[in-house]
């Protein structure tokens, strides 16, 4: 009788482990699709000539100019120089962002993972 109880317990435990491992995550693909669309929009404007740069709070804030249009990009602190041509990784845009460390508000800024 004791052997049978142990066997039943082992089989049940195995079934629960297997069933738990087969669980499908339906939310993961949906959350991955949204940033990809946003990144594609931001990617086209994330290259250009550095016209202004400043470091603060672990970030480098870079104003890029391309085709007469300026775009602010925040990247992890990196050395860039005014006049340098750079391309940044895709990122997420934030509107009306206030940097507390710079005491400055940006109408639009893209937070990027860094330079390419």
mmCIF file with all atom_site columns, C-alpha atoms in Angstrom, residues 30-68:
data_model
loop_
_atom_site.group_PDB
_atom_site.id
_atom_site.type_symbol
_atom_site.label_atom_id
_atom_site.label_alt_id
_atom_site.label_comp_id
_atom_site.label_asym_id
_atom_site.label_entity_id
_atom_site.label_seq_id
_atom_site.pdbx_PDB_ins_code
_atom_site.Cartn_x
_atom_site.Cartn_y
_atom_site.Cartn_z
_atom_site.occupancy
_atom_site.B_iso_or_equiv
_atom_site.pdbx_formal_charge
_atom_site.auth_seq_id
_atom_site.auth_comp_id
_atom_site.auth_asym_id
_atom_site.auth_atom_id
_atom_site.pdbx_PDB_model_num
ATOM 1  C CA . UNK A 1 30 ? 2.092  41.200 -28.174 1.00 0.00 ? 30 UNK A CA 1
ATOM 2  C CA . UNK A 1 31 ? 4.496  43.206 -26.017 1.00 0.00 ? 31 UNK A CA 1
ATOM 3  C CA . UNK A 1 32 ? 7.373  42.534 -28.396 1.00 0.00 ? 32 UNK A CA 1
ATOM 4  C CA . UNK A 1 33 ? 5.457  43.655 -31.471 1.00 0.00 ? 33 UNK A CA 1
ATOM 5  C CA . UNK A 1 34 ? 4.662  47.144 -30.157 1.00 0.00 ? 34 UNK A CA 1
ATOM 6  C CA . UNK A 1 35 ? 8.256  48.339 -29.496 1.00 0.00 ? 35 UNK A CA 1
ATOM 7  C CA . UNK A 1 36 ? 9.332  47.040 -32.901 1.00 0.00 ? 36 UNK A CA 1
ATOM 8  C CA . UNK A 1 37 ? 6.832  49.329 -34.624 1.00 0.00 ? 37 UNK A CA 1
ATOM 9  C CA . UNK A 1 38 ? 7.886  52.310 -32.503 1.00 0.00 ? 38 UNK A CA 1
ATOM 10 C CA . UNK A 1 39 ? 11.559 51.526 -33.089 1.00 0.00 ? 39 UNK A CA 1
ATOM 11 C CA . UNK A 1 40 ? 11.079 51.457 -36.841 1.00 0.00 ? 40 UNK A CA 1
ATOM 12 C CA . UNK A 1 41 ? 9.561  54.936 -36.742 1.00 0.00 ? 41 UNK A CA 1
ATOM 13 C CA . UNK A 1 42 ? 12.350 56.357 -34.585 1.00 0.00 ? 42 UNK A CA 1
ATOM 14 C CA . UNK A 1 43 ? 15.170 54.578 -36.457 1.00 0.00 ? 43 UNK A CA 1
ATOM 15 C CA . UNK A 1 44 ? 15.058 56.774 -39.573 1.00 0.00 ? 44 UNK A CA 1
ATOM 16 C CA . UNK A 1 45 ? 15.773 59.946 -37.597 1.00 0.00 ? 45 UNK A CA 1
ATOM 17 C CA . UNK A 1 46 ? 18.480 58.589 -35.285 1.00 0.00 ? 46 UNK A CA 1
ATOM 18 C CA . UNK A 1 47 ? 21.473 59.539 -37.352 1.00 0.00 ? 47 UNK A CA 1
ATOM 19 C CA . UNK A 1 48 ? 23.035 62.839 -38.182 1.00 0.00 ? 48 UNK A CA 1
ATOM 20 C CA . UNK A 1 49 ? 25.596 65.439 -37.218 1.00 0.00 ? 49 UNK A CA 1
ATOM 21 C CA . UNK A 1 50 ? 26.052 66.227 -33.519 1.00 0.00 ? 50 UNK A CA 1
ATOM 22 C CA . UNK A 1 51 ? 25.214 69.926 -33.030 1.00 0.00 ? 51 UNK A CA 1
ATOM 23 C CA . UNK A 1 52 ? 24.975 69.918 -29.232 1.00 0.00 ? 52 UNK A CA 1
ATOM 24 C CA . UNK A 1 53 ? 25.883 67.446 -26.505 1.00 0.00 ? 53 UNK A CA 1
ATOM 25 C CA . UNK A 1 54 ? 25.912 67.303 -22.718 1.00 0.00 ? 54 UNK A CA 1
ATOM 26 C CA . UNK A 1 55 ? 26.393 64.640 -20.040 1.00 0.00 ? 55 UNK A CA 1
ATOM 27 C CA . UNK A 1 56 ? 24.252 64.351 -16.930 1.00 0.00 ? 56 UNK A CA 1
ATOM 28 C CA . UNK A 1 57 ? 22.893 61.627 -14.674 1.00 0.00 ? 57 UNK A CA 1
ATOM 29 C CA . UNK A 1 58 ? 24.671 58.805 -16.512 1.00 0.00 ? 58 UNK A CA 1
ATOM 30 C CA . UNK A 1 59 ? 23.291 59.862 -19.905 1.00 0.00 ? 59 UNK A CA 1
ATOM 31 C CA . UNK A 1 60 ? 24.696 61.736 -22.862 1.00 0.00 ? 60 UNK A CA 1
ATOM 32 C CA . UNK A 1 61 ? 22.115 64.033 -24.412 1.00 0.00 ? 61 UNK A CA 1
ATOM 33 C CA . UNK A 1 62 ? 22.826 64.568 -28.105 1.00 0.00 ? 62 UNK A CA 1
ATOM 34 C CA . UNK A 1 63 ? 21.114 66.947 -30.501 1.00 0.00 ? 63 UNK A CA 1
ATOM 35 C CA . UNK A 1 64 ? 21.393 65.487 -33.999 1.00 0.00 ? 64 UNK A CA 1
ATOM 36 C CA . UNK A 1 65 ? 20.766 67.433 -37.185 1.00 0.00 ? 65 UNK A CA 1
ATOM 37 C CA . UNK A 1 66 ? 19.764 65.690 -40.391 1.00 0.00 ? 66 UNK A CA 1
ATOM 38 C CA . UNK A 1 67 ? 18.202 67.351 -43.430 1.00 0.00 ? 67 UNK A CA 1
ATOM 39 C CA . UNK A 1 68 ? 17.692 70.559 -41.446 1.00 0.00 ? 68 UNK A CA 1
#
